[in-house]
Amino acid sequence: MLRMHVAEKIVSKVFGRNLQSHAAGLVVVMHCEAERGAGPRPTLALVQREMGRARTLAAFFGLLRLAGYVTREPVPGDARSAWLVPAPPLYDGLRQWLSHHARCGEILGLAEPGLAERLRGDDAFLRLYLGHARELFARTRQATAGNGAWAWLDRFDCGDRIGLVLLGAHHRAATGEPGDRVWFDLHAREVAARLGLSHSHVRNVINRSEAEGLLVQDRSRGRVALTPRLLAESEAWFRSFWGWVAETGRMAEADEAARRG
């Protein structure tokens, strides 16, 4: 999963906070709901009302417009409001993100084979899927506002990316018996360079993760080991999330079949 974040450092800067990525996702979900007649088209006011962060989101959507991720379309008869319209780069980003997670769900037997390919290659199905993703969106927001280890990491800028670096390094180094403490080298400057972050930010997340009980550090050797809590709770999060991705796919496919039949 980390490869798609490392390759898009600018995307990480724009969508590095979960509030921002969730708000952008909500715009697409609302737009696709409206396409299938299941809700209103998104405006800044509607998104602000649901997300509850008016000033922060106004500035963020201004940035999205400058970056070409959304456009505005006037609302007839309402000169003070405008619809937020997802642009192709936002769809492309969601396509990559969702298809990748769907593939993970397929590997674990949580999603039906072929879901990832349909999300990747079928534009109409992608939009139908997103039009059914309201519950996926709501569950993700609720989970990332909770007390789990992954939710705690996700509250930092690009905290999920840093968490993926840690998990990847752990599993590459895990050659002993299950339950053994697995040490691996961690060079914060390299992590920062890979993700387009500052060294001080990465070090802050690592140090605070240790205080939170998610990892331990051997500073004299530059090593880190993840705790059982981080390993168990991150796995639980991903299994839940991949299950929701799969469930949304089944809803979209059922709607597609009903429309055909």
CSV table of C-alpha atoms in Angstrom, one decimal:
chain,number,residue,atom,x,y,z
A,1,MET,CA,0.0,0.0,0.0
A,2,LEU,CA,2.8,2.4,0.8
A,3,ARG,CA,4.0,2.6,-2.9
A,4,MET,CA,1.1,4.6,-4.0
A,5,HIS,CA,1.8,7.2,-1.2
A,6,VAL,CA,5.5,7.4,-1.8
A,7,ALA,CA,5.0,8.0,-5.6
A,8,GLU,CA,2.6,10.9,-4.9
A,9,LYS,CA,4.3,13.3,-2.5
A,10,ILE,CA,2.2,16.2,-3.6
A,11,VAL,CA,-1.0,14.2,-3.0
A,12,SER,CA,0.3,13.4,0.5
A,13,LYS,CA,0.7,17.1,1.2
A,14,VAL,CA,-2.8,17.9,0.0
A,15,PHE,CA,-4.6,15.0,1.6
A,16,GLY,CA,-2.2,14.3,4.5
A,17,ARG,CA,-4.8,15.0,7.2
A,18,ASN,CA,-7.8,12.6,7.5
A,19,LEU,CA,-10.2,15.6,7.9
A,20,GLN,CA,-9.2,16.8,4.4
A,21,SER,CA,-9.2,13.4,2.7
A,22,HIS,CA,-12.6,12.6,4.3
A,23,ALA,CA,-14.1,16.0,3.1
A,24,ALA,CA,-12.9,15.4,-0.4
A,25,GLY,CA,-14.3,11.9,-0.3
A,26,LEU,CA,-17.6,13.2,0.9
A,27,VAL,CA,-17.8,15.5,-2.1
A,28,VAL,CA,-17.4,12.6,-4.5
A,29,VAL,CA,-19.8,10.4,-2.6
A,30,MET,CA,-22.5,13.2,-2.6
A,31,HIS,CA,-21.9,13.9,-6.3
A,32,CYS,CA,-22.3,10.3,-7.2
A,33,GLU,CA,-25.3,9.9,-5.0
A,34,ALA,CA,-26.9,12.8,-6.8
A,35,GLU,CA,-26.2,11.1,-10.2
A,36,ARG,CA,-28.2,8.1,-9.1
A,37,GLY,CA,-31.0,10.3,-7.6
A,38,ALA,CA,-30.2,9.4,-4.0
A,39,GLY,CA,-29.3,12.8,-2.5
A,40,PRO,CA,-28.4,16.5,-3.1
A,41,ARG,CA,-25.4,17.6,-5.0
A,42,PRO,CA,-22.5,18.8,-2.8
A,43,THR,CA,-21.9,22.4,-1.9
A,44,LEU,CA,-19.4,23.9,0.5
A,45,ALA,CA,-22.2,24.6,3.0
A,46,LEU,CA,-23.5,21.0,2.9
A,47,VAL,CA,-20.0,19.5,3.4
A,48,GLN,CA,-19.2,22.0,6.2
A,49,ARG,CA,-22.4,21.1,7.9
A,50,GLU,CA,-21.7,17.4,7.8
A,51,MET,CA,-18.0,17.6,8.6
A,52,GLY,CA,-18.3,20.4,11.2
A,53,ARG,CA,-15.1,22.3,10.4
A,54,ALA,CA,-16.2,25.4,8.4
A,55,ARG,CA,-13.1,27.6,8.3
A,56,THR,CA,-10.6,24.7,7.8
A,57,LEU,CA,-12.6,23.3,5.0
A,58,ALA,CA,-13.2,26.6,3.2
A,59,ALA,CA,-9.5,27.0,2.9
A,60,PHE,CA,-9.0,23.4,1.9
A,61,PHE,CA,-11.5,23.4,-0.9
A,62,GLY,CA,-9.9,26.6,-2.2
A,63,LEU,CA,-6.6,24.6,-2.4
A,64,LEU,CA,-8.4,21.7,-4.1
A,65,ARG,CA,-9.7,24.2,-6.8
A,66,LEU,CA,-6.2,25.6,-7.4
A,67,ALA,CA,-4.8,22.1,-7.6
A,68,GLY,CA,-7.5,21.0,-10.1
A,69,TYR,CA,-9.2,18.4,-8.0
A,70,VAL,CA,-12.6,20.2,-7.9
A,71,THR,CA,-14.4,22.8,-9.9
A,72,ARG,CA,-17.5,25.0,-9.1
A,73,GLU,CA,-20.8,25.1,-10.9
A,74,PRO,CA,-23.3,27.9,-10.1
A,75,VAL,CA,-26.6,26.8,-8.5
A,76,PRO,CA,-29.4,28.2,-10.6
A,77,GLY,CA,-31.3,30.8,-8.7
A,78,ASP,CA,-28.8,31.0,-5.8
A,79,ALA,CA,-26.0,33.5,-6.5
A,80,ARG,CA,-24.4,32.8,-3.1
A,81,SER,CA,-24.0,29.0,-3.6
A,82,ALA,CA,-22.2,26.7,-6.0
A,83,TRP,CA,-22.0,23.0,-6.5
A,84,LEU,CA,-18.6,21.4,-5.9
A,85,VAL,CA,-17.8,19.1,-8.9
A,86,PRO,CA,-15.1,16.4,-8.6
A,87,ALA,CA,-12.6,16.7,-11.4
A,88,PRO,CA,-10.8,13.8,-13.1
A,89,PRO,CA,-7.7,13.8,-10.9
A,90,LEU,CA,-9.9,13.3,-7.8
A,91,TYR,CA,-11.6,10.4,-9.4
A,92,ASP,CA,-8.3,8.9,-10.5
A,93,GLY,CA,-6.9,9.2,-7.0
A,94,LEU,CA,-10.0,7.4,-5.5
A,95,ARG,CA,-9.8,4.8,-8.3
A,96,GLN,CA,-6.2,3.9,-7.3
A,97,TRP,CA,-6.9,4.0,-3.6
A,98,LEU,CA,-10.1,2.0,-3.7
A,99,SER,CA,-8.9,-0.6,-6.2
A,100,HIS,CA,-5.8,-1.2,-4.2
A,101,HIS,CA,-7.7,-1.8,-1.0
A,102,ALA,CA,-10.2,-3.9,-2.9
A,103,ARG,CA,-7.3,-6.1,-4.0
A,104,CYS,CA,-6.2,-6.5,-0.4
A,105,GLY,CA,-9.7,-7.6,0.4
A,106,GLU,CA,-9.7,-10.1,-2.4
A,107,ILE,CA,-6.4,-11.6,-1.2
A,108,LEU,CA,-7.9,-12.2,2.3
A,109,GLY,CA,-11.1,-13.5,0.9
A,110,LEU,CA,-13.2,-10.6,2.1
A,111,ALA,CA,-14.1,-9.3,-1.4
A,112,GLU,CA,-15.3,-11.1,-4.5
A,113,PRO,CA,-12.6,-11.7,-7.1
A,114,GLY,CA,-12.7,-9.0,-9.8
A,115,LEU,CA,-13.8,-6.1,-7.6
A,116,ALA,CA,-10.4,-4.4,-7.8
A,117,GLU,CA,-10.3,-4.7,-11.6
A,118,ARG,CA,-13.8,-3.3,-12.1
A,119,LEU,CA,-12.9,-0.3,-9.9
A,120,ARG,CA,-9.8,0.2,-11.9
A,121,GLY,CA,-11.2,-0.2,-15.4
A,122,ASP,CA,-14.9,0.5,-15.4
A,123,ASP,CA,-15.7,4.2,-15.0
A,124,ALA,CA,-19.5,3.7,-14.8
A,125,PHE,CA,-19.1,1.1,-12.1
A,126,LEU,CA,-16.7,3.3,-10.1
A,127,ARG,CA,-19.3,6.1,-10.0
A,128,LEU,CA,-22.0,3.6,-9.0
A,129,TYR,CA,-19.7,2.3,-6.3
A,130,LEU,CA,-19.0,5.8,-5.0
A,131,GLY,CA,-22.7,6.5,-5.1
A,132,HIS,CA,-23.2,3.6,-2.6
A,133,ALA,CA,-20.2,4.5,-0.4
A,134,ARG,CA,-21.9,6.7,2.2
A,135,GLU,CA,-21.8,3.9,4.8
A,136,LEU,CA,-18.2,3.2,4.0
A,137,PHE,CA,-17.4,6.8,4.5
A,138,ALA,CA,-19.4,7.0,7.8
A,139,ARG,CA,-17.8,3.9,9.2
A,140,THR,CA,-14.3,5.1,8.3
A,141,ARG,CA,-14.9,8.5,9.9
A,142,GLN,CA,-16.2,6.8,13.1
A,143,ALA,CA,-13.3,4.4,13.3
A,144,THR,CA,-10.6,7.0,12.8
A,145,ALA,CA,-12.2,9.1,15.5
A,146,GLY,CA,-12.0,6.2,17.9
A,147,ASN,CA,-9.3,5.0,20.3
A,148,GLY,CA,-7.5,2.3,18.3
A,149,ALA,CA,-3.8,2.4,17.6
A,150,TRP,CA,-4.4,3.1,13.9
A,151,ALA,CA,-6.9,5.9,14.6
A,152,TRP,CA,-4.3,7.4,16.9
A,153,LEU,CA,-1.6,7.4,14.3
A,154,ASP,CA,-4.0,8.7,11.6
A,155,ARG,CA,-4.6,11.9,13.6
A,156,PHE,CA,-1.1,13.1,12.7
A,157,ASP,CA,-0.3,14.6,9.3
A,158,CYS,CA,0.5,11.6,7.1
A,159,GLY,CA,0.4,9.4,10.2
A,160,ASP,CA,-1.1,6.6,8.3
A,161,ARG,CA,1.8,6.7,5.8
A,162,ILE,CA,4.3,6.6,8.7
A,163,GLY,CA,2.4,3.7,10.2
A,164,LEU,CA,2.6,1.8,6.9
A,165,VAL,CA,6.4,2.4,6.9
A,166,LEU,CA,6.6,0.9,10.4
A,167,LEU,CA,4.4,-2.1,9.5
A,168,GLY,CA,6.3,-2.8,6.3
A,169,ALA,CA,9.6,-2.7,8.0
A,170,HIS,CA,8.3,-5.0,10.8
A,171,HIS,CA,7.0,-7.7,8.4
A,172,ARG,CA,10.1,-7.6,6.3
A,173,ALA,CA,12.3,-8.2,9.4
A,174,ALA,CA,10.0,-10.8,11.0
A,175,THR,CA,11.9,-14.0,10.5
A,176,GLY,CA,11.6,-15.5,14.0
A,177,GLU,CA,8.8,-17.2,15.9
A,178,PRO,CA,5.4,-15.4,16.2
A,179,GLY,CA,5.4,-13.3,19.3
A,180,ASP,CA,9.1,-12.6,19.3
A,181,ARG,CA,10.1,-8.9,19.5
A,182,VAL,CA,11.1,-7.9,16.0
A,183,TRP,CA,13.8,-5.1,15.8
A,184,PHE,CA,14.4,-3.2,12.6
A,185,ASP,CA,16.5,-0.2,11.6
A,186,LEU,CA,14.6,3.1,11.3
A,187,HIS,CA,16.2,6.2,9.7
A,188,ALA,CA,13.8,9.1,10.2
A,189,ARG,CA,15.5,11.2,7.6
A,190,GLU,CA,15.0,8.5,5.0
A,191,VAL,CA,11.3,8.1,5.9
A,192,ALA,CA,10.8,11.8,5.8
A,193,ALA,CA,12.4,12.0,2.3
A,194,ARG,CA,10.3,9.1,1.0
A,195,LEU,CA,7.0,10.7,2.1
A,196,GLY,CA,7.9,14.4,1.5
A,197,LEU,CA,7.7,15.2,5.2
A,198,SER,CA,10.0,17.0,7.6
A,199,HIS,CA,12.5,15.0,9.7
A,200,SER,CA,11.3,16.7,12.9
A,201,HIS,CA,7.7,15.6,12.2
A,202,VAL,CA,8.6,12.0,11.6
A,203,ARG,CA,10.7,12.0,14.8
A,204,ASN,CA,7.8,13.5,16.7
A,205,VAL,CA,5.4,10.8,15.5
A,206,ILE,CA,7.9,8.1,16.4
A,207,ASN,CA,8.6,9.5,19.9
A,208,ARG,CA,5.0,10.0,20.7
A,209,SER,CA,4.1,6.5,19.4
A,210,GLU,CA,6.6,5.2,22.0
A,211,ALA,CA,5.0,7.2,24.7
A,212,GLU,CA,1.6,5.8,23.6
A,213,GLY,CA,2.8,2.2,23.9
A,214,LEU,CA,2.8,1.5,20.1
A,215,LEU,CA,6.5,0.9,19.8
A,216,VAL,CA,9.8,0.8,21.6
A,217,GLN,CA,13.1,2.3,20.6
A,218,ASP,CA,16.7,1.2,21.0
A,219,ARG,CA,18.2,4.7,20.4
A,220,SER,CA,21.8,3.6,20.8
A,221,ARG,CA,21.4,1.3,17.8
A,222,GLY,CA,18.8,3.3,15.8
A,223,ARG,CA,16.3,0.4,16.1
A,224,VAL,CA,12.6,0.2,16.6
A,225,ALA,CA,10.2,-2.7,17.5
A,226,LEU,CA,6.5,-2.5,17.3
A,227,THR,CA,4.4,-3.6,20.2
A,228,PRO,CA,1.7,-6.3,20.1
A,229,ARG,CA,-0.9,-3.6,20.5
A,230,LEU,CA,0.0,-1.8,17.4
A,231,LEU,CA,0.2,-5.0,15.4
A,232,ALA,CA,-3.1,-6.4,16.6
A,233,GLU,CA,-5.1,-3.1,16.4
A,234,SER,CA,-3.7,-2.2,12.9
A,235,GLU,CA,-4.6,-5.6,11.6
A,236,ALA,CA,-8.1,-5.3,13.0
A,237,TRP,CA,-8.6,-1.9,11.4
A,238,PHE,CA,-7.5,-3.1,7.9
A,239,ARG,CA,-9.6,-6.2,8.1
A,240,SER,CA,-12.6,-4.1,9.0
A,241,PHE,CA,-12.0,-1.5,6.4
A,242,TRP,CA,-11.4,-4.1,3.6
A,243,GLY,CA,-14.7,-5.8,4.7
A,244,TRP,CA,-16.5,-2.4,4.3
A,245,VAL,CA,-14.9,-1.9,0.8
A,246,ALA,CA,-16.2,-5.4,-0.2
A,247,GLU,CA,-19.7,-4.7,1.2
A,248,THR,CA,-19.9,-1.5,-0.8
A,249,GLY,CA,-19.0,-3.4,-3.9
A,250,ARG,CA,-21.8,-5.9,-3.3
A,251,MET,CA,-24.3,-3.1,-2.9
A,252,ALA,CA,-23.1,-1.5,-6.1
A,253,GLU,CA,-23.3,-4.8,-8.0
A,254,ALA,CA,-26.8,-5.4,-6.7
A,255,ASP,CA,-28.0,-2.0,-7.8
A,256,GLU,CA,-26.3,-2.6,-11.2
A,257,ALA,CA,-28.1,-5.9,-11.6
A,258,ALA,CA,-31.5,-4.3,-10.6
A,259,ARG,CA,-31.0,-1.5,-13.2
A,260,ARG,CA,-30.3,-4.1,-15.9
A,261,GLY,CA,-33.1,-6.3,-14.9
